[in-house]
CSV table of C-alpha atoms and ligand atoms in Angstrom, one decimal:
chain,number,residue,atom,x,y,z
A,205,UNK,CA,41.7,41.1,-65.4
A,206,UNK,CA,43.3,44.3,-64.8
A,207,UNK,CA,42.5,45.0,-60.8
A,208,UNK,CA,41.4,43.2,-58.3
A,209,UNK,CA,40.6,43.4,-54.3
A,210,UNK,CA,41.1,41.3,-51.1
A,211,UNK,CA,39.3,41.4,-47.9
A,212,UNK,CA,39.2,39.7,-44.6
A,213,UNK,CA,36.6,38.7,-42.6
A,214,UNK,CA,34.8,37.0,-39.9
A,215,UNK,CA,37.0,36.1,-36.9
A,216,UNK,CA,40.4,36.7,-37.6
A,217,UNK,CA,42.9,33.6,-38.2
A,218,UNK,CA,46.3,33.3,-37.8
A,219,UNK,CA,47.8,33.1,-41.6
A,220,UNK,CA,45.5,35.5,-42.8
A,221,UNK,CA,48.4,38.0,-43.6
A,222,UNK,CA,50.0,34.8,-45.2
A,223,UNK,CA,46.7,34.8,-47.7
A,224,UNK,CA,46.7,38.6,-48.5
A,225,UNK,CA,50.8,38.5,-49.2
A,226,UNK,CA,50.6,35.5,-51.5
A,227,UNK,CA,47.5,36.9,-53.4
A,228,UNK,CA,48.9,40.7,-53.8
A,229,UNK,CA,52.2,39.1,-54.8
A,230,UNK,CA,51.0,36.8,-57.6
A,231,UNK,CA,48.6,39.4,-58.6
A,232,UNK,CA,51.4,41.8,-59.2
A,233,UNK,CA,53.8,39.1,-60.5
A,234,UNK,CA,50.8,38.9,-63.3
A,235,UNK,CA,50.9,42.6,-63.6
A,236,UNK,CA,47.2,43.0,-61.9
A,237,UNK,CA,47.0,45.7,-59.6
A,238,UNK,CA,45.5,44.7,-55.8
A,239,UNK,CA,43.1,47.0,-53.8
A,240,UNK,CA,42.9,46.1,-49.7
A,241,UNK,CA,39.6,46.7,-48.5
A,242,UNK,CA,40.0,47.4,-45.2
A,243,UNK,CA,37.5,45.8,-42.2
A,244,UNK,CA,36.4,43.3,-44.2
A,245,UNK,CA,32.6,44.1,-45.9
A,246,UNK,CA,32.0,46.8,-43.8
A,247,UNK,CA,35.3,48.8,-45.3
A,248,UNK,CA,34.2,48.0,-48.8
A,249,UNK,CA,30.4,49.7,-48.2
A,250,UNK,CA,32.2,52.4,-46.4
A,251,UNK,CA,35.3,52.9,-49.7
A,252,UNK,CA,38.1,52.1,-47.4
A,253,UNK,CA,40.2,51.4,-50.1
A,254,UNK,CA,44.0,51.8,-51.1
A,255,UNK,CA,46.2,49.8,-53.5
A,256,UNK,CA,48.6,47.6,-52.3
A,257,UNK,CA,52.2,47.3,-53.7
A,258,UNK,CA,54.9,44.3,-53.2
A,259,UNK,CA,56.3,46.4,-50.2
A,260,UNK,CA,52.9,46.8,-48.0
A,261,UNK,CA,53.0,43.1,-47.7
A,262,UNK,CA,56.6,42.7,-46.5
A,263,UNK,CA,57.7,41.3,-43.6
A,264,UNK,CA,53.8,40.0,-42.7
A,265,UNK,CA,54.0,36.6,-43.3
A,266,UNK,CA,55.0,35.6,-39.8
A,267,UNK,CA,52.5,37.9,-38.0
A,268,UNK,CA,49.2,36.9,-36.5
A,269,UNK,CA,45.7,38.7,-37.4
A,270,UNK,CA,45.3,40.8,-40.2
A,271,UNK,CA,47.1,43.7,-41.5
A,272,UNK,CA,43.5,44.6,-43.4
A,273,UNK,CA,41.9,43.6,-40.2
A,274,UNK,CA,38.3,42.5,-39.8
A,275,UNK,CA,34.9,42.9,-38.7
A,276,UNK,CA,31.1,41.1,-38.9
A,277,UNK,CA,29.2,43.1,-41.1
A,278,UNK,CA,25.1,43.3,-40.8
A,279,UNK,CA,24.8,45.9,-43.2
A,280,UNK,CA,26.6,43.4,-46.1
A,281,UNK,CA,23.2,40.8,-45.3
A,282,UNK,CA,20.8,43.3,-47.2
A,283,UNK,CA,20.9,44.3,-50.9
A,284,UNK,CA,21.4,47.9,-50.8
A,285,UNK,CA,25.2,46.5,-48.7
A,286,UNK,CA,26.4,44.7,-51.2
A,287,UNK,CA,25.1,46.9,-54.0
A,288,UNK,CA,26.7,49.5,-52.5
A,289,UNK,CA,30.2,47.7,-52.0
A,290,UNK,CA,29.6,46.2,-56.1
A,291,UNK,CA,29.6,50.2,-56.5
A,292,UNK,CA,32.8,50.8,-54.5
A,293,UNK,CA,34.3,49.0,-56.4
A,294,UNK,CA,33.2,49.4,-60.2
A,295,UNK,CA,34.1,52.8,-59.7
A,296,UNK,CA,37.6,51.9,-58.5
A,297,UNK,CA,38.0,49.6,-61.8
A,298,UNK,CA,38.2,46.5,-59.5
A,299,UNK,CA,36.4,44.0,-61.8
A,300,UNK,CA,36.9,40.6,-59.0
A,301,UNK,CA,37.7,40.3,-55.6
A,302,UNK,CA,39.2,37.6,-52.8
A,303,UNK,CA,37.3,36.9,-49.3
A,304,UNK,CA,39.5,35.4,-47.0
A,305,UNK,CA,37.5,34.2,-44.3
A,306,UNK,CA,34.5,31.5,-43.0
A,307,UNK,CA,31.4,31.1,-43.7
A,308,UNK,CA,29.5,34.1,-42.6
A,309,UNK,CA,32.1,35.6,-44.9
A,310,UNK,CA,31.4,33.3,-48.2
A,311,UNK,CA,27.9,34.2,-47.1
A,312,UNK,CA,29.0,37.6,-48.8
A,313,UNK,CA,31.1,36.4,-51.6
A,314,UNK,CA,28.2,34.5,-53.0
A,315,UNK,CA,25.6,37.3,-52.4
A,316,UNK,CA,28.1,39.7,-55.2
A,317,UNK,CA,28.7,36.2,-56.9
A,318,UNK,CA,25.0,36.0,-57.4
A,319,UNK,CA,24.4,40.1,-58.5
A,320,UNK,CA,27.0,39.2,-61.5
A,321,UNK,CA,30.4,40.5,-59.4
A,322,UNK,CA,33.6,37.7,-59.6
A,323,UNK,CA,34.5,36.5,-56.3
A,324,UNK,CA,36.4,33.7,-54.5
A,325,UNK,CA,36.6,32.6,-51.5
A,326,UNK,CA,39.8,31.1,-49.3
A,327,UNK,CA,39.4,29.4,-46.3
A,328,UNK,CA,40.4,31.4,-43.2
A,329,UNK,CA,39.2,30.3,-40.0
A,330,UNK,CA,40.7,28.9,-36.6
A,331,UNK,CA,37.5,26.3,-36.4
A,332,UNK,CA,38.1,24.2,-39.6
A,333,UNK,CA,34.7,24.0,-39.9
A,334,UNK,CA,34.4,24.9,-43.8
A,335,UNK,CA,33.2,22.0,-46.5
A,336,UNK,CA,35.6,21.4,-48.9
A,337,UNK,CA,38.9,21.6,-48.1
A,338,UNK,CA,40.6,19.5,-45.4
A,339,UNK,CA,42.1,22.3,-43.2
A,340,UNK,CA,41.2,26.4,-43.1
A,341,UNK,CA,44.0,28.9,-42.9
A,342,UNK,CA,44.9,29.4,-38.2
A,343,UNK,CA,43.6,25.9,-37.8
A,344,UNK,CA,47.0,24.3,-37.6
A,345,UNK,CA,48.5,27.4,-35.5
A,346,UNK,CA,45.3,27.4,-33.2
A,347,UNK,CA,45.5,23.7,-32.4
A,348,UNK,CA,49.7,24.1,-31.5
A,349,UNK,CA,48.7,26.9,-29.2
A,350,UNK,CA,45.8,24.9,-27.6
A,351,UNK,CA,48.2,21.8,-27.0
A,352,UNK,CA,50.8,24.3,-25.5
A,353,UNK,CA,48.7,25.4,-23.3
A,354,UNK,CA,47.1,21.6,-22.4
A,355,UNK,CA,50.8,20.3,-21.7
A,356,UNK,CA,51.3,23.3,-19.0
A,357,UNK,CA,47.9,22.8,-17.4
A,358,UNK,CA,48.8,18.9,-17.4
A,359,UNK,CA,51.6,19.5,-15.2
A,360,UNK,CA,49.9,21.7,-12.6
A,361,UNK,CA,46.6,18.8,-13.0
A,362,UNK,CA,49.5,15.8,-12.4
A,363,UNK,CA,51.1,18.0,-8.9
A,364,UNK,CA,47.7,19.0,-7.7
A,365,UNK,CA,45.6,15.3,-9.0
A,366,UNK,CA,43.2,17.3,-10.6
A,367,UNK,CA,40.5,16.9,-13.1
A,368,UNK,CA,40.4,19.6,-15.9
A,369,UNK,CA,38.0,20.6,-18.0
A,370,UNK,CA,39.7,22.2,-20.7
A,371,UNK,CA,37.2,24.6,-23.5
A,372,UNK,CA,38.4,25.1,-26.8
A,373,UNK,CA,36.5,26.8,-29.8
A,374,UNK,CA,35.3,25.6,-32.6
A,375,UNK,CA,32.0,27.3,-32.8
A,376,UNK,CA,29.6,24.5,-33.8
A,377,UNK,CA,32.8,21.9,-35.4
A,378,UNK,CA,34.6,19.6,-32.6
A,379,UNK,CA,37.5,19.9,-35.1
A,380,UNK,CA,40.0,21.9,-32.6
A,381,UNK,CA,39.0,19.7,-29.2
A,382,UNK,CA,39.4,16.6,-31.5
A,383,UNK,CA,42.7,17.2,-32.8
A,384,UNK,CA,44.1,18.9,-29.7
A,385,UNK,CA,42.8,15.7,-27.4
A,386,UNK,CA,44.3,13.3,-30.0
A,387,UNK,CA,47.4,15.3,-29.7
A,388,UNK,CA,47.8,15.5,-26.3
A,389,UNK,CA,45.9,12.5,-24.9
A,390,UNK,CA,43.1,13.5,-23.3
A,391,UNK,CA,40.7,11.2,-21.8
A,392,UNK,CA,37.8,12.7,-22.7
A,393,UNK,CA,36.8,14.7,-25.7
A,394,UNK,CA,33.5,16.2,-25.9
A,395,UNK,CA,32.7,17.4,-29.6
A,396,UNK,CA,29.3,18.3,-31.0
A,397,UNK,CA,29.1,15.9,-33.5
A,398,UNK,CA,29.3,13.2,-31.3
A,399,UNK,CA,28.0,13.9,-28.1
A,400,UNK,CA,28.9,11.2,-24.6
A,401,UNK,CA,26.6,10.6,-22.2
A,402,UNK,CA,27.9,11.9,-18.5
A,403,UNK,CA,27.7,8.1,-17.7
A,404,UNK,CA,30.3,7.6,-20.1
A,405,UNK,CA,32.8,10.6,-19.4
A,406,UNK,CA,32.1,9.4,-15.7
A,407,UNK,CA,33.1,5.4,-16.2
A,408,UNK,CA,36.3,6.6,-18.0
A,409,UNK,CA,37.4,8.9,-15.2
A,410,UNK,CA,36.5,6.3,-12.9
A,411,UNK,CA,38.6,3.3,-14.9
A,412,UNK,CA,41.8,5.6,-14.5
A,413,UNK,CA,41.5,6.1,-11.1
A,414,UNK,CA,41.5,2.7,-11.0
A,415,UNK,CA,44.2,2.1,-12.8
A,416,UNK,CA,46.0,4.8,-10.0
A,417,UNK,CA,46.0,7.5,-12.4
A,418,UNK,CA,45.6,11.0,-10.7
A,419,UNK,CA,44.7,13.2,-13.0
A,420,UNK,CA,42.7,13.5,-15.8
A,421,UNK,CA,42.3,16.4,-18.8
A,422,UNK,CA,39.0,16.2,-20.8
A,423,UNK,CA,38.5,18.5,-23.6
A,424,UNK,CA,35.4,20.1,-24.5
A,425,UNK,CA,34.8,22.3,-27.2
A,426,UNK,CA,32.6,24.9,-27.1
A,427,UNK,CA,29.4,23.8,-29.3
A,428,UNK,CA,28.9,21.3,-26.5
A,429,UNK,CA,28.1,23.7,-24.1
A,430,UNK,CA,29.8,25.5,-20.6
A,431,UNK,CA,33.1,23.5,-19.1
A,432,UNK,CA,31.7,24.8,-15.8
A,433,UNK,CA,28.2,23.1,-16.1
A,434,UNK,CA,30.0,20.0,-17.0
A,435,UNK,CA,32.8,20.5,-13.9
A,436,UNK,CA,29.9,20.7,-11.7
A,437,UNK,CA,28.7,17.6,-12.8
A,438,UNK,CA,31.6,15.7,-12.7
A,439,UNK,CA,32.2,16.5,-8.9
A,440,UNK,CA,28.6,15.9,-7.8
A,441,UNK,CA,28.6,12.7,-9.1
A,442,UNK,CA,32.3,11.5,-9.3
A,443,UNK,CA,33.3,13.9,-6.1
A,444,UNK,CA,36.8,14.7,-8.4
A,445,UNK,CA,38.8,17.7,-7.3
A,446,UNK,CA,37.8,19.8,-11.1
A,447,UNK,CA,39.1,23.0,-12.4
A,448,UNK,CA,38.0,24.8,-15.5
A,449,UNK,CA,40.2,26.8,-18.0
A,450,UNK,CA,38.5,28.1,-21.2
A,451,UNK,CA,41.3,29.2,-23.5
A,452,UNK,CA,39.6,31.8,-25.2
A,453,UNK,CA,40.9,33.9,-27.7
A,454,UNK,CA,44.6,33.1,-27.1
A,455,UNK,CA,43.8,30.4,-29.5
A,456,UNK,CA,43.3,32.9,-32.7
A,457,UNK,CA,46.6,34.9,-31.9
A,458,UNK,CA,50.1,34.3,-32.7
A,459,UNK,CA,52.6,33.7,-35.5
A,460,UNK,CA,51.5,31.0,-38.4
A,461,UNK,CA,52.9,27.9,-38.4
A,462,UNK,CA,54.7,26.8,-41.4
A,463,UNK,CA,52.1,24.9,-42.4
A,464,UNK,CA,49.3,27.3,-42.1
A,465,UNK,CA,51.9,29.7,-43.5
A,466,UNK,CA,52.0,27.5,-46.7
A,467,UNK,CA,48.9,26.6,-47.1
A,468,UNK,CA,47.8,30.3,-46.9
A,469,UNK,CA,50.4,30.9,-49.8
A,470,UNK,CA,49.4,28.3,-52.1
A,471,UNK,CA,45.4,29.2,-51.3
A,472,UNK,CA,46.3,33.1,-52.1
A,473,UNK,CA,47.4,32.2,-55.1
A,474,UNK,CA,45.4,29.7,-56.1
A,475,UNK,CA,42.3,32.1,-55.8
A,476,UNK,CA,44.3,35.0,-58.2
A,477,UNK,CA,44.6,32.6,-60.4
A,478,UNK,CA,41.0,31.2,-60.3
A,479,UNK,CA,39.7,34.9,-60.8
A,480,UNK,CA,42.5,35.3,-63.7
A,481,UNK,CA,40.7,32.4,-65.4
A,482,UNK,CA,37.7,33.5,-65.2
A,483,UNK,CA,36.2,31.6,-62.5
A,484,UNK,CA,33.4,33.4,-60.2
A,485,UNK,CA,31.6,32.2,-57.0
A,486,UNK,CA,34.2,29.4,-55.8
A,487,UNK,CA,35.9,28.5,-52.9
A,488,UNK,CA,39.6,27.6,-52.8
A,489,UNK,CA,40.6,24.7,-50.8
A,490,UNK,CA,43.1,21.9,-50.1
A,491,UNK,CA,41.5,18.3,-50.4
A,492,UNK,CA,44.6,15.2,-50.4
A,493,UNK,CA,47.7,18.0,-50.4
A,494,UNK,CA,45.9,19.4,-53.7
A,495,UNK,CA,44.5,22.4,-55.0
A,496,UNK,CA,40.6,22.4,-55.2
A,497,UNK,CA,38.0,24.7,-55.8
A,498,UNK,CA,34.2,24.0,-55.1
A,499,UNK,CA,31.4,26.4,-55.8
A,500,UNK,CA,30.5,28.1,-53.2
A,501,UNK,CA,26.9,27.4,-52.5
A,502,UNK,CA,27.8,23.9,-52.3
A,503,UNK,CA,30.3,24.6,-49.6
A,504,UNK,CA,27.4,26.5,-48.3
A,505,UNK,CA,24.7,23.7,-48.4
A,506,UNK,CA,27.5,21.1,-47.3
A,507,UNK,CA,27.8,20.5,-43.9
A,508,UNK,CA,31.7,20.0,-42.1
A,509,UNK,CA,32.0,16.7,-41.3
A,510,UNK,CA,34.4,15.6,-38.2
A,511,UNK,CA,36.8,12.4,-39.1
A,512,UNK,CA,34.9,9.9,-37.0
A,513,UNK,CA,38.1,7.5,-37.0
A,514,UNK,CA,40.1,9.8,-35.4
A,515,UNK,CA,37.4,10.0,-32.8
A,516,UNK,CA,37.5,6.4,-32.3
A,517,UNK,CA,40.9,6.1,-32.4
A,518,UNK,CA,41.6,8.9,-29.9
A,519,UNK,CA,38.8,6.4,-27.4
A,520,UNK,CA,40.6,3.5,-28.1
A,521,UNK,CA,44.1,5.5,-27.0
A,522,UNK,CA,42.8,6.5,-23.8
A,523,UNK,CA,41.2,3.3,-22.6
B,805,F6P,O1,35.0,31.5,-35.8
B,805,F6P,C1,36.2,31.8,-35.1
B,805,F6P,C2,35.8,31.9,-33.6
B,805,F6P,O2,37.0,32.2,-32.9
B,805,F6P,C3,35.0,30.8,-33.0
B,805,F6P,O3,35.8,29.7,-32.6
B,805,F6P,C4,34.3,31.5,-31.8
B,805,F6P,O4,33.2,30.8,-31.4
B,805,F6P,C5,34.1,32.9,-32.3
B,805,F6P,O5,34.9,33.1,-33.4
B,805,F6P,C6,34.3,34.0,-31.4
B,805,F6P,O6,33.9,35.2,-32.0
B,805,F6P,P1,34.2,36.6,-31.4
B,805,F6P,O7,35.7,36.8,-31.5
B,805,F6P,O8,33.4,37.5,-32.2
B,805,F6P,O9,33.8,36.6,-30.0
């Protein structure tokens, strides 16, 4: 392989800039010369092209988003898209190229996987919602900034003895709201794969009071539904004092942590090497602290599964 391109994609992630350094790096270190394509599918039907070199990814791998930034592209779900971007980039020389991104994204990849055009796929997504591989590039980052945030709105919940109803993302995956309410002992965590009755969130709020606790944080993520439907709830029938605070897009900004940091570095190059060795249609991932790759319409027919022991475990933690 002589040439090859990276894109972004989907929602951005923190780490992402991570991914692109590590693959142009390694690419170059193998003497392959990277194209960006820039705004993810929609750049590479529109030719918005240039070559990278070792210095256009210095001094990224700390920033948040993406330096190649990103976009949702309709136009990439019809044949004459990706036909068009397969041209873009045969004419360029590019013979492979690297999504970073989520599903919607590998939606793509496999689509020019399919027409005969190499590509893989790396994980990058706040939700960690991809099959596969045990985290996604901006999960780790996403979750410090959501339990950051939960430890300040616990002290303002503790002064005022306040329920809050906290809303995380996550798109459909309870992964975020699960982690963050393990983290930070919440004591209730509402996740769509496992959904409590209002009974149950009720009898729980109700035990602490008993116990004299004042305040409560309950953690929803956003697949379950509106924090503010739930708050209304929860004082009709529990008459609690309840606030709402949906973090919002705080949660994909920000500077990587180390670990998404290095994760994105070992993924990046991982996936330069997978194309190098001829690999097509794959997905790059981390399963056990080990490289993995999976094709990618099995990561595509695979749904995310949530770690239902840490589930239970984060019940039996906030009895
Ligand atoms: O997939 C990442 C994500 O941040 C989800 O958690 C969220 O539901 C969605 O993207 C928001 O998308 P947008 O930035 O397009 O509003």
């Amino acid at each position: 392989m002589k040439k090859l391109g990276v894109l972004t994609s989907g929602g951005d992630a923190p780490g992402m800039n991570a991914a692109i350094r590590a693959v142009v790096r390694k690419a170059i270190y193998h003497n392959i010369e990277v194209f960006g394509i820039h705004n993810g599918f929609q750049g590479l039907i529109d030719g918005h092209i240039e070559q990278m070199d070792i210095g256009s990814v210095g001094d990224i791998i700390q920033r948040g988003g993406t330096i190649l930034h990103s976009a949702r592209c309709e136009a990439f779900v019809t044949d004459e898209g990706q036909s068009r971007g397969i041209e873009q980039m045969e004419k360029r020389g590019i013979e492979g190229l690297i999504v970073i991104g989520g599903d919607g994204s590998f939606r793509g990849a496999q689509a020019l996987s399919e027409k005969g055009y190499p590509c893989i796929g790396i994980p990058g997504t706040i939700d960690n919602d991809i099959a596969g591989t045990d985290f996604t590039i901006g999960f780790d980052t996403a979750l410090n900034t959501v339990i950051e945030a939960i430890d300040k709105i616990r002290d303002t919940a503790s002064s005022h003895e306040r329920t809050f109803i906290i809303e995380v993302m996550g798109r459909n995956a309870g992964d975020l709201a699960l982690w963050a309410g393990l983290a930070d002992g919440a004591e209730s965590i509402l996740i769509p794969e496992k959904q409590d009755a209002m009974e149950d969130i009720i009898d729980r709020l109700k035990r602490g009071q008993e116990r004299g606790k004042k305040h409560s944080i309950i953690i929803l993520a956003e697949g379950v539904g509106s924090a503010f439907d739930y708050a209304d709830d929860i004082k009709r029938t529990a008459d609690l004092e309840t606030r709402v605070t949906v973090l919002g897009h705080i949660q994909r900004g920000g500077s990587p942590t180390a670990s998404d940091r290095v994760l994105a570095s070992r993924l990046g190059a991982e996936a330069v090497d997978l194309l190098q060795a001829g690999q097509a249609g794959k997905v790059a991932g981390i399963q056990n602290n080990q490289l993995v790759h999976h094709d990618i319409s099995d990561i595509l027919s695979k749904k995310h599964t949530i770690d239902m022991n840490m589930f239970q475990l984060s019940k039996e933690l906030s009895i």
